[in-house]
Coordinates of C-alpha atoms and ligand atoms in Angstrom, one line a residue:
M1 CA 21.4 -20.7 4.8
Y2 CA 19.9 -20.9 8.2
P3 CA 22.1 -20.6 11.3
D4 CA 23.0 -23.9 13.0
Y5 CA 20.9 -23.2 16.0
M6 CA 17.8 -23.4 13.9
A7 CA 18.6 -27.0 12.9
E8 CA 16.6 -28.6 15.7
S9 CA 13.4 -26.6 14.9
L10 CA 13.8 -27.4 11.3
Q11 CA 14.1 -31.0 12.1
K12 CA 10.7 -30.9 13.9
V13 CA 9.1 -29.3 10.9
V14 CA 10.3 -32.3 8.8
Q15 CA 9.0 -34.7 11.5
T16 CA 5.5 -33.4 11.4
R17 CA 5.3 -32.9 7.6
A18 CA 4.0 -36.3 6.5
A19 CA 0.9 -36.0 8.8
R20 CA 0.3 -32.4 7.7
L21 CA 0.6 -33.4 4.0
E22 CA -2.1 -36.0 4.6
L23 CA -4.3 -33.3 6.2
A24 CA -3.7 -31.0 3.2
R25 CA -4.7 -33.7 0.8
K26 CA -8.2 -33.9 2.4
P27 CA -11.0 -31.4 1.5
D28 CA -11.4 -30.2 5.2
P29 CA -9.4 -27.3 6.5
V30 CA -5.9 -28.3 8.0
Y31 CA -6.7 -26.4 11.1
P32 CA -10.0 -25.2 12.5
P33 CA -10.9 -21.7 11.3
M34 CA -11.7 -19.3 14.2
D35 CA -15.3 -18.4 15.0
A36 CA -16.3 -14.8 15.5
A37 CA -15.5 -14.7 19.2
E38 CA -12.0 -16.2 18.8
R39 CA -11.3 -13.8 16.0
R40 CA -12.3 -10.9 18.2
A41 CA -10.2 -12.1 21.1
V42 CA -7.0 -12.5 19.0
L43 CA -7.5 -9.1 17.4
E44 CA -8.0 -7.3 20.7
G45 CA -5.2 -9.2 22.3
F46 CA -2.5 -9.2 19.7
H47 CA -3.2 -7.0 16.7
P48 CA -0.9 -4.0 16.9
D49 CA -3.9 -1.6 16.2
F50 CA -5.3 -2.5 19.7
E51 CA -2.3 -1.7 21.7
T52 CA -3.1 1.3 24.1
S53 CA -0.4 3.5 22.8
A54 CA -1.3 2.7 19.1
R55 CA -3.6 5.7 18.8
R56 CA -3.9 9.3 19.9
N57 CA -6.3 12.2 19.1
V58 CA -5.1 14.5 16.3
R59 CA -5.2 18.1 17.4
V60 CA -5.6 20.0 14.1
G61 CA -7.4 19.8 10.7
P62 CA -10.7 18.3 9.5
N63 CA -10.4 15.2 11.7
K64 CA -9.4 17.2 14.8
G65 CA -10.3 15.2 17.9
D66 CA -10.4 11.8 16.1
S67 CA -8.2 9.0 17.4
L68 CA -5.7 8.1 14.8
T69 CA -2.7 5.8 14.6
T70 CA -0.1 7.7 16.7
E71 CA 2.4 8.0 13.8
V72 CA -0.3 9.4 11.6
S73 CA -1.4 12.1 14.2
E74 CA 2.3 13.1 14.3
L75 CA 2.6 13.1 10.5
L76 CA -0.5 15.4 10.3
E77 CA 0.7 17.8 13.1
S78 CA 3.7 19.0 11.1
H79 CA 4.9 22.1 9.1
S80 CA 4.9 22.6 5.4
W81 CA 8.2 22.8 3.4
L82 CA 6.7 26.1 2.0
N83 CA 6.3 29.6 3.3
S84 CA 3.3 30.8 1.2
A85 CA 4.5 34.4 1.0
Q86 CA 7.5 33.3 -0.9
V87 CA 5.8 31.4 -3.6
D88 CA 4.9 33.3 -6.7
L89 CA 1.7 31.8 -8.2
S90 CA 1.0 34.6 -10.7
K91 CA 2.8 32.7 -13.6
P92 CA 2.6 29.0 -13.2
D93 CA 5.6 27.1 -14.6
F94 CA 3.3 24.5 -16.2
E95 CA -0.4 24.3 -17.0
T96 CA -2.4 21.1 -17.6
D97 CA -5.9 19.7 -17.6
L98 CA -5.3 16.9 -15.1
L99 CA -2.3 16.8 -12.7
I100 CA -1.7 13.3 -11.5
I101 CA 0.4 13.1 -8.4
G102 CA 2.0 9.6 -8.3
G103 CA 3.3 7.3 -11.0
G104 CA 1.8 4.0 -9.8
G105 CA -1.1 2.0 -11.1
A106 CA -3.9 4.4 -10.1
G107 CA -2.1 7.3 -11.9
C108 CA -1.4 5.4 -15.1
N109 CA -5.1 4.2 -15.4
A110 CA -6.4 7.7 -14.8
A111 CA -4.1 9.3 -17.4
L112 CA -5.2 6.8 -20.0
I113 CA -8.9 7.0 -19.3
A114 CA -8.9 10.8 -19.1
M115 CA -7.2 10.8 -22.5
K116 CA -9.3 8.1 -24.1
E117 CA -12.8 9.3 -22.8
H118 CA -12.3 13.0 -22.7
G119 CA -9.3 13.7 -25.0
I120 CA -7.6 15.7 -22.2
R121 CA -3.9 16.1 -21.4
S122 CA -2.3 15.1 -18.2
I123 CA 0.9 15.5 -16.3
I124 CA 2.0 12.6 -14.1
A125 CA 4.4 13.9 -11.4
T126 CA 6.1 11.2 -9.5
K127 CA 8.6 11.2 -6.7
L128 CA 10.9 8.6 -7.9
R129 CA 10.6 6.8 -11.4
M130 CA 7.4 5.8 -13.0
G131 CA 6.4 2.5 -11.4
D132 CA 8.4 3.0 -8.1
A133 CA 5.2 2.2 -6.3
N134 CA 3.5 -0.6 -4.2
S135 CA 1.5 -1.3 -7.4
M136 CA 4.6 -2.8 -9.0
M137 CA 5.4 -4.8 -5.9
S138 CA 2.3 -6.8 -5.4
Q139 CA 2.9 -10.5 -6.1
G140 CA 0.2 -13.0 -5.7
G141 CA -2.7 -11.7 -7.7
M142 CA -5.7 -9.5 -8.3
Q143 CA -9.3 -10.4 -7.4
G144 CA -11.8 -10.4 -10.2
A145 CA -15.1 -12.3 -10.3
V146 CA -14.7 -13.9 -13.6
S147 CA -15.0 -17.7 -13.0
R148 CA -18.1 -19.6 -13.8
T149 CA -19.0 -20.2 -10.1
D150 CA -18.3 -16.7 -8.9
S151 CA -20.1 -13.3 -9.2
P152 CA -19.5 -9.6 -8.3
T153 CA -22.1 -10.2 -5.5
R154 CA -20.0 -13.0 -3.8
H155 CA -17.0 -10.8 -4.2
Y156 CA -18.8 -7.9 -2.6
L157 CA -19.9 -10.0 0.4
D158 CA -16.3 -11.3 0.9
A159 CA -14.8 -7.8 0.8
I160 CA -17.4 -6.5 3.3
G161 CA -16.9 -9.5 5.7
G162 CA -13.1 -9.1 5.4
G163 CA -13.4 -5.4 6.2
H164 CA -15.5 -6.1 9.4
F165 CA -18.7 -4.7 7.7
E166 CA -17.2 -1.2 7.9
N167 CA -16.4 -0.7 4.3
K168 CA -18.3 2.1 2.4
P169 CA -20.8 -0.1 0.4
E170 CA -20.9 2.2 -2.7
L171 CA -17.1 1.9 -3.0
V172 CA -17.2 -1.9 -2.7
R173 CA -20.0 -2.1 -5.2
A174 CA -17.9 -0.1 -7.7
L175 CA -14.9 -2.3 -7.0
T176 CA -16.6 -5.6 -7.5
E177 CA -18.9 -4.6 -10.4
D178 CA -16.1 -3.0 -12.4
G179 CA -13.8 -5.9 -11.7
P180 CA -14.5 -8.2 -14.7
G181 CA -14.2 -5.2 -17.0
V182 CA -10.8 -4.3 -15.6
V183 CA -9.6 -7.9 -16.1
K184 CA -10.5 -7.6 -19.8
W185 CA -9.1 -4.1 -20.2
L186 CA -5.7 -5.3 -18.8
E187 CA -5.7 -8.4 -21.0
D188 CA -6.4 -6.2 -24.1
L189 CA -3.6 -3.9 -23.2
G190 CA -1.2 -6.9 -23.0
V191 CA -1.3 -8.4 -19.5
V192 CA -0.6 -12.1 -19.8
W193 CA -2.8 -13.7 -17.1
D194 CA -2.1 -17.3 -15.9
K195 CA -4.5 -19.7 -17.7
E196 CA -5.6 -23.3 -17.5
T197 CA -4.9 -25.6 -20.4
D198 CA -8.4 -25.0 -21.7
G199 CA -7.8 -21.3 -21.9
S200 CA -9.9 -20.3 -18.9
M201 CA -8.4 -18.1 -16.2
K202 CA -6.5 -19.8 -13.5
V203 CA -8.1 -18.8 -10.2
M204 CA -6.8 -19.3 -6.7
H205 CA -8.0 -18.8 -3.2
G206 CA -6.8 -15.9 -0.9
G207 CA -7.5 -15.3 2.7
G208 CA -11.3 -14.6 3.3
T209 CA -12.4 -15.5 -0.2
S210 CA -15.3 -17.8 -0.6
R211 CA -14.6 -18.7 -4.2
K212 CA -11.3 -19.0 -6.1
R213 CA -10.9 -15.5 -7.5
M214 CA -7.3 -14.7 -7.5
L215 CA -6.0 -14.0 -11.0
S216 CA -2.3 -14.0 -11.4
C217 CA 0.8 -13.6 -13.6
R218 CA 2.9 -16.0 -11.5
D219 CA 4.0 -14.0 -8.5
Y220 CA 4.9 -11.0 -10.7
T221 CA 1.3 -9.9 -11.0
G222 CA 1.9 -6.2 -10.0
A223 CA 5.1 -6.0 -12.1
M224 CA 3.2 -7.4 -15.3
I225 CA 0.3 -5.0 -14.9
M226 CA 2.6 -2.0 -14.2
R227 CA 4.8 -2.7 -17.2
T228 CA 1.9 -3.0 -19.4
L229 CA 0.2 0.2 -18.1
M230 CA 3.5 2.2 -18.2
D231 CA 4.0 1.1 -21.8
E232 CA 0.6 2.3 -22.8
V233 CA 1.2 5.6 -21.0
R234 CA 4.5 6.1 -22.7
N235 CA 2.9 5.4 -26.0
H236 CA 1.2 8.8 -25.8
P237 CA 3.8 11.4 -25.0
S238 CA 1.9 14.3 -26.6
M239 CA -1.0 13.7 -24.2
I240 CA 0.6 12.4 -21.0
E241 CA 3.7 14.2 -19.8
I242 CA 5.8 12.4 -17.2
K243 CA 7.9 14.2 -14.6
E244 CA 10.1 11.8 -12.6
F245 CA 11.9 12.7 -9.4
M246 CA 9.4 15.6 -9.0
P247 CA 7.1 15.0 -6.0
A248 CA 4.4 17.3 -5.1
V249 CA 5.0 19.1 -1.8
E250 CA 1.7 21.1 -1.5
L251 CA -1.6 21.4 -3.4
I252 CA -2.6 24.8 -4.8
M253 CA -6.1 26.1 -4.2
D254 CA -8.0 28.9 -5.8
D255 CA -9.9 31.7 -4.2
Q256 CA -13.2 29.8 -4.6
G257 CA -11.9 26.8 -2.6
Q258 CA -11.3 24.6 -5.7
C259 CA -8.1 22.6 -6.0
A260 CA -6.1 24.1 -8.8
G261 CA -2.8 22.1 -9.0
A262 CA 0.3 21.6 -6.9
I263 CA 3.8 22.7 -6.2
L264 CA 6.4 20.2 -7.3
Y265 CA 10.0 19.9 -6.0
D266 CA 12.7 18.9 -8.4
M267 CA 14.8 16.5 -6.3
E268 CA 17.8 16.9 -8.6
S269 CA 18.0 20.7 -9.0
E270 CA 16.1 21.5 -5.7
E271 CA 13.9 24.0 -7.5
F272 CA 10.1 24.4 -7.0
F273 CA 7.8 24.5 -9.8
T274 CA 4.1 25.5 -9.9
V275 CA 1.6 23.5 -11.9
K276 CA -1.8 24.9 -12.6
A277 CA -4.3 22.2 -13.3
K278 CA -8.1 22.1 -13.9
S279 CA -8.4 19.0 -11.8
T280 CA -5.8 17.2 -9.6
L281 CA -5.6 13.6 -8.6
I282 CA -3.7 12.3 -5.6
A283 CA -2.4 8.8 -6.4
T284 CA 0.5 8.7 -4.0
G285 CA -0.1 5.3 -2.4
G286 CA 0.5 4.4 1.3
Y287 CA 2.6 5.0 4.2
G288 CA 4.6 1.8 5.1
R289 CA 7.8 3.6 5.4
L290 CA 6.3 5.3 8.6
H291 CA 7.3 2.0 10.1
I292 CA 4.3 2.2 12.4
R293 CA 4.9 0.6 15.8
G294 CA 8.4 -0.2 14.7
F295 CA 7.3 -2.9 12.1
D296 CA 9.4 -3.8 9.0
T297 CA 7.5 -3.0 5.9
T298 CA 6.8 -4.6 2.5
N299 CA 6.5 -1.1 0.9
H300 CA 8.7 0.8 -1.5
Y301 CA 10.9 3.6 -0.3
G302 CA 8.6 6.4 -1.3
A303 CA 5.7 5.2 0.7
T304 CA 5.6 8.0 3.2
G305 CA 2.0 9.1 3.2
D306 CA 2.7 12.4 1.2
G307 CA -0.8 12.6 -0.3
L308 CA -2.5 12.2 3.1
V309 CA -0.8 15.3 4.5
M310 CA -1.1 17.5 1.4
A311 CA -4.9 16.8 1.2
Y312 CA -5.4 17.2 4.9
R313 CA -3.8 20.7 4.9
A314 CA -6.1 21.6 2.1
G315 CA -9.2 20.5 4.1
A316 CA -9.9 16.9 2.9
K317 CA -11.3 14.5 5.5
L318 CA -9.6 11.3 6.3
M319 CA -11.2 8.0 7.3
Y320 CA -10.2 4.9 9.2
M321 CA -6.8 6.3 10.0
D322 CA -6.7 4.1 13.0
S323 CA -6.4 0.9 11.0
V324 CA -3.2 -0.6 9.6
Q325 CA -2.6 -3.7 7.7
Y326 CA 0.2 -6.1 8.7
H327 CA 0.8 -8.7 6.1
P328 CA 1.0 -12.0 8.0
T329 CA 4.0 -13.2 6.0
G330 CA 6.8 -10.8 5.8
V331 CA 10.4 -12.1 5.7
S332 CA 11.9 -12.5 9.2
F333 CA 15.2 -14.2 8.1
P334 CA 17.5 -13.6 6.1
E335 CA 17.7 -10.1 7.7
Q336 CA 19.0 -8.4 4.5
I337 CA 15.4 -8.8 3.3
A338 CA 13.6 -8.5 6.6
G339 CA 10.0 -7.3 6.0
F340 CA 9.9 -8.2 2.3
L341 CA 6.6 -9.7 1.1
V342 CA 6.1 -13.4 1.0
T343 CA 3.0 -13.6 -1.1
E344 CA -0.2 -15.0 0.5
A345 CA -0.5 -17.1 -2.6
I346 CA 2.1 -19.4 -1.0
R347 CA -0.5 -20.2 1.7
G348 CA -3.2 -20.3 -1.1
A349 CA -1.2 -23.1 -2.8
G350 CA -0.8 -25.1 0.5
G351 CA 2.0 -23.5 2.6
Q352 CA 1.4 -23.9 6.3
P353 CA 2.4 -21.6 9.1
L354 CA 4.1 -23.6 11.9
N355 CA 5.6 -22.9 15.3
K356 CA 9.1 -23.8 16.4
D357 CA 7.9 -27.3 17.2
G358 CA 6.6 -27.9 13.7
N359 CA 3.0 -27.6 14.7
L360 CA 0.1 -25.8 13.0
F361 CA -1.4 -23.2 15.2
V362 CA -3.7 -21.3 12.9
Y363 CA -5.8 -21.9 9.8
P364 CA -3.6 -20.7 7.0
R365 CA -6.2 -18.7 5.2
E366 CA -7.8 -16.6 7.9
P367 CA -8.4 -12.9 6.8
R368 CA -5.1 -11.0 7.1
D369 CA -5.5 -9.1 10.4
I370 CA -6.6 -12.5 12.1
E371 CA -3.8 -14.4 10.6
A372 CA -1.2 -11.7 11.5
A373 CA -2.5 -11.4 15.1
A374 CA -2.4 -15.2 15.5
I375 CA 1.3 -15.3 14.4
I376 CA 2.1 -12.4 16.8
R377 CA 0.3 -14.3 19.6
E378 CA 2.1 -17.6 18.9
C379 CA 5.4 -15.8 19.3
A380 CA 4.5 -13.3 22.1
Q381 CA 2.3 -15.5 24.3
N382 CA 3.0 -19.0 23.5
G383 CA 6.7 -18.8 23.0
G384 CA 6.3 -20.6 19.7
G385 CA 8.6 -18.3 17.6
V386 CA 12.1 -18.9 16.4
P387 CA 14.6 -16.1 17.2
T388 CA 16.8 -14.6 14.6
P389 CA 20.4 -13.6 15.0
S390 CA 19.4 -9.8 15.0
G391 CA 16.7 -10.2 17.6
R392 CA 13.8 -10.6 15.3
V393 CA 11.4 -13.6 15.7
G394 CA 9.5 -15.7 13.2
V395 CA 7.4 -18.7 12.6
W396 CA 7.9 -21.2 9.8
L397 CA 6.0 -21.1 6.5
D398 CA 6.2 -24.7 5.3
S399 CA 6.7 -24.1 1.5
P400 CA 8.1 -27.6 0.5
L401 CA 4.5 -28.9 0.9
I402 CA 3.7 -27.0 -2.3
D403 CA 5.8 -29.3 -4.5
M404 CA 4.5 -32.3 -2.6
L405 CA 0.9 -31.3 -3.3
H406 CA 1.2 -30.0 -6.8
G407 CA 4.3 -31.9 -8.3
E408 CA 8.0 -31.3 -8.3
G409 CA 9.0 -28.0 -9.9
Y410 CA 5.7 -26.3 -9.1
T411 CA 7.2 -23.8 -6.7
D412 CA 9.9 -22.7 -9.1
K413 CA 7.5 -22.4 -12.0
H414 CA 4.6 -20.6 -10.1
F415 CA 6.6 -18.5 -7.6
P416 CA 9.7 -17.5 -9.5
A417 CA 10.0 -14.2 -7.6
M418 CA 9.7 -15.9 -4.2
Y419 CA 12.1 -18.6 -5.2
R420 CA 14.7 -16.2 -6.4
Q421 CA 14.2 -13.9 -3.3
F422 CA 15.4 -16.8 -1.1
I423 CA 17.8 -18.7 -3.3
R424 CA 20.1 -15.8 -3.3
Y425 CA 20.7 -16.5 0.4
G426 CA 21.1 -20.2 -0.1
I427 CA 17.5 -21.1 1.0
D428 CA 15.7 -23.3 -1.6
I429 CA 12.1 -22.7 -0.5
A430 CA 11.1 -26.0 -2.4
K431 CA 13.1 -27.9 0.2
L432 CA 13.2 -25.6 3.3
P433 CA 10.5 -23.5 5.0
M434 CA 10.7 -19.7 5.2
L435 CA 10.9 -17.9 8.5
I436 CA 8.2 -15.2 8.4
Y437 CA 6.6 -12.5 10.7
P438 CA 3.9 -9.9 10.1
S439 CA 5.2 -6.8 8.1
L440 CA 3.5 -3.4 7.7
H441 CA 1.8 -3.8 4.3
Y442 CA -1.1 -1.5 3.7
Q443 CA -2.9 1.7 4.7
N444 CA -6.4 0.6 5.3
G445 CA -7.6 4.1 5.8
G446 CA -7.0 7.3 3.9
I447 CA -8.6 10.3 2.2
E448 CA -12.4 10.0 2.1
I449 CA -13.8 9.6 -1.4
N450 CA -17.2 8.7 -3.1
E451 CA -17.5 6.3 -5.9
R452 CA -16.5 9.0 -8.3
C453 CA -13.2 9.5 -6.4
E454 CA -14.3 12.9 -5.4
T455 CA -13.3 14.4 -2.1
D456 CA -14.9 17.3 -0.1
I457 CA -12.6 19.7 -2.2
P458 CA -13.9 20.5 -5.7
G459 CA -11.3 19.5 -8.2
L460 CA -9.4 17.2 -5.9
Y461 CA -9.7 13.4 -6.7
V462 CA -8.0 10.6 -5.0
A463 CA -7.5 6.9 -6.0
G464 CA -5.7 3.8 -4.8
E465 CA -4.1 3.2 -1.5
A466 CA -4.2 6.9 -0.5
T467 CA -8.1 6.5 -0.1
G468 CA -10.0 5.2 2.8
G469 CA -13.4 3.5 3.2
L470 CA -13.2 0.8 0.4
H471 CA -11.6 -1.9 2.5
G472 CA -13.2 -1.2 5.8
R473 CA -10.8 -2.0 8.6
N474 CA -9.1 -4.9 6.8
R475 CA -8.3 -5.4 3.1
L476 CA -8.4 -8.8 1.5
M477 CA -5.6 -10.0 -0.7
G478 CA -5.7 -9.0 -4.3
N479 CA -8.3 -6.2 -3.7
S480 CA -5.7 -3.5 -3.7
V481 CA -4.6 -4.4 -7.3
L482 CA -8.2 -4.3 -8.4
D483 CA -8.7 -1.1 -6.4
Y484 CA -5.9 0.9 -8.2
N485 CA -7.2 -0.2 -11.5
V486 CA -10.9 0.3 -10.9
F487 CA -10.6 3.7 -9.0
G488 CA -7.7 4.8 -11.2
Q489 CA -10.1 4.5 -14.2
R490 CA -13.0 6.1 -12.3
A491 CA -10.6 9.0 -11.2
G492 CA -9.6 9.6 -14.9
R493 CA -13.3 9.5 -16.0
Y494 CA -14.7 11.9 -13.4
A495 CA -11.6 14.2 -12.9
G496 CA -11.4 14.3 -16.7
A497 CA -15.1 15.3 -17.1
Y498 CA -14.6 18.0 -14.3
A499 CA -11.5 19.5 -16.1
T500 CA -13.6 20.0 -19.3
Q501 CA -16.0 22.4 -17.6
V502 CA -14.3 24.0 -14.5
K503 CA -13.3 27.7 -14.3
L504 CA -10.4 28.4 -12.0
G505 CA -10.1 31.6 -9.9
K506 CA -7.0 33.2 -8.5
L507 CA -4.4 30.7 -7.2
S508 CA -3.7 30.7 -3.5
L509 CA -1.8 29.0 -0.7
A510 CA -3.8 30.5 2.0
H511 CA -4.7 27.1 3.3
L512 CA -1.0 26.7 4.4
D513 CA -1.2 29.9 6.6
K514 CA -4.4 28.7 8.0
Y515 CA -3.0 25.4 9.0
E516 CA 0.2 26.9 10.5
Q517 CA -2.1 29.2 12.5
E518 CA -4.1 26.1 13.7
L519 CA -0.9 24.4 14.8
A520 CA 0.0 27.4 16.9
D521 CA -3.5 27.8 18.3
S522 CA -3.6 24.2 19.4
G523 CA -0.3 24.3 21.1
V524 CA 1.4 21.9 18.7
K525 CA 5.1 22.0 19.0
T526 CA 6.9 20.0 16.4
E527 CA 10.1 19.9 14.4
L528 CA 8.6 17.7 11.7
V529 CA 8.3 19.1 8.2
T530 CA 6.3 17.1 5.7
P531 CA 5.7 15.5 3.2
I532 CA 8.5 13.3 4.4
L533 CA 9.3 12.3 0.8
L534 CA 12.0 9.7 1.8
P535 CA 12.4 7.9 5.0
S536 CA 15.6 8.5 7.0
Y537 CA 17.5 5.5 8.1
A538 CA 20.4 7.5 9.5
P539 CA 21.4 6.6 13.1
K540 CA 20.3 9.1 15.8
D541 CA 23.7 10.8 16.2
V542 CA 23.9 11.5 12.6
K543 CA 20.4 12.8 12.5
K544 CA 21.3 15.3 15.2
R545 CA 24.0 16.7 13.1
Q546 CA 22.0 17.0 9.9
L547 CA 21.0 20.4 8.7
M548 CA 17.3 19.9 8.8
R549 CA 14.4 19.5 11.0
G550 CA 12.8 16.2 12.1
G551 CA 15.4 14.0 10.5
N552 CA 13.9 14.1 7.0
S553 CA 16.4 12.9 4.6
L554 CA 15.5 15.0 1.6
P555 CA 18.6 15.9 -0.4
G556 CA 17.7 19.6 -0.5
A557 CA 16.4 19.8 3.0
S558 CA 19.0 22.4 4.3
V559 CA 18.1 24.6 1.4
L560 CA 14.5 24.3 2.0
Q561 CA 15.0 25.0 5.7
N562 CA 16.8 28.1 4.9
R563 CA 14.1 29.3 2.6
L564 CA 11.4 28.5 5.2
F565 CA 13.1 30.0 8.2
D566 CA 15.9 32.3 7.5
E567 CA 14.2 34.5 4.8
G568 CA 11.4 36.6 6.2
P569 CA 8.0 36.5 4.6
G570 CA 8.0 38.2 1.2
A571 CA 11.8 38.0 1.0
Ligands
LIG1 O1 -3.2 -7.8 -2.3 C1 -2.0 -7.9 -1.8 O2 -1.6 -7.3 -0.8 C2 -1.1 -9.0 -2.4 C3 -1.5 -9.5 -3.8 C4 -0.2 -9.5 -1.7 C5 0.3 -10.9 -1.7 O3 0.2 -11.5 -0.7 O4 0.8 -11.3 -2.8

């Protein structure tokens, strides 16, 4: 339940509701959408990316001199867990055609396509369990231009507009043109899409979409897709080997500059294993757990940007690493679930963002960055937010309107995940609004790829949230789900083809020595060891006493530290 002091504000929401319901029943927008100048102003004034301390130049690596999100620059200016001289690459522990790092949607798609189209074997190495990934957690839907009034071209234009015209066009073209095929592939595998009574796809609007294009499985869309993909992966144990709780900690190269696999770390036994692979796919997802600018996050616990740092040390270029997506509607209260996602589909179905006086202050379906910045402005500049007991702030998202617009029981039926997320805390979202605030949701930038998921490094492929360029500087709802399917498949296709013809040379970790030297030459002094693998939520005084550098919470960190620093090279 909400604390008593919020009752007055809740009362105001009730008082303004009848008039807002009338507005929502009319075809016109319930609040004037912003024009280009207003959008620019709210972004520059209130989007966290535009704060002066949000960015700084990175001092090492392929993007040296570029202005990146400050936390990303810190992540990249860090030491490896490994001392190259101590790793024996002469007898790999495992060999495979395709090594897939990451057990989310992109990784599953890639393994399946590589097997089906090229008959090649894969290892999927994942930090936690299969499906512990943002792919599993997406709620409201996947975009796909399948309805009669839509087309991949319209989808393309929406995605480019949403991304502020900075998307890589060839990637957007691949996304939107492959979209309808992906919808069918998933349905053939067993995904049960929401349908209308005549059997056609149910389609909804998302922020920035000019046509209803959001396909859903209630608000469990990611979970439904991932369960289906994982089942299919597990149906082929002789072709696709799964290694859980075994994150990659570095890529392996060969003496001709080709990627040749990775070093895995067994989180249980604390052993390292070398995997030699003809091609390697990074599908490690995003970095929400870096809690950029102190924001809560919608992301799963393993989202620590591991793929970025491994690829960067090996020489891959990053793009748009100054751009972060804050989902407009993360939970602000109850605080036990602060930061959790409140799907954009709630606004698609008629939910309205309101200030503490119960008034609309923004069109509910602006593109995400605009909507998030407008909510931050309402709280920071206009004093329109409702404070929470722990010092957070939020605005109301008036969800009871949904049943009023679509009929009693609609919310429970169409948003079962959301309904359950709040009812556990005594909040019935069909009767009471939710208190929300922007939450760190998505890494807009990432490792640069082309439409075949190739990087600058032969044999290294990347797909899904770890990549940059597709979404420009702002992703639209539902395009990440499509992204991990489309580009997961493309990665399987092209990395698979590459694996059938490549000849690998002598394995090497010389890139780590080079990177360490560059850190020293650039005067970088840091205690941070990456990949982070898991975020640390230990209080500062505990962190100080932990036997590791940089407060990383890896179970075997003390052992790793000893290997790295106490034993001399070659020991
Ligand atoms: O694409 C997303 O981020 C998504 C589907 C989230 C949501 O609001 O449900």
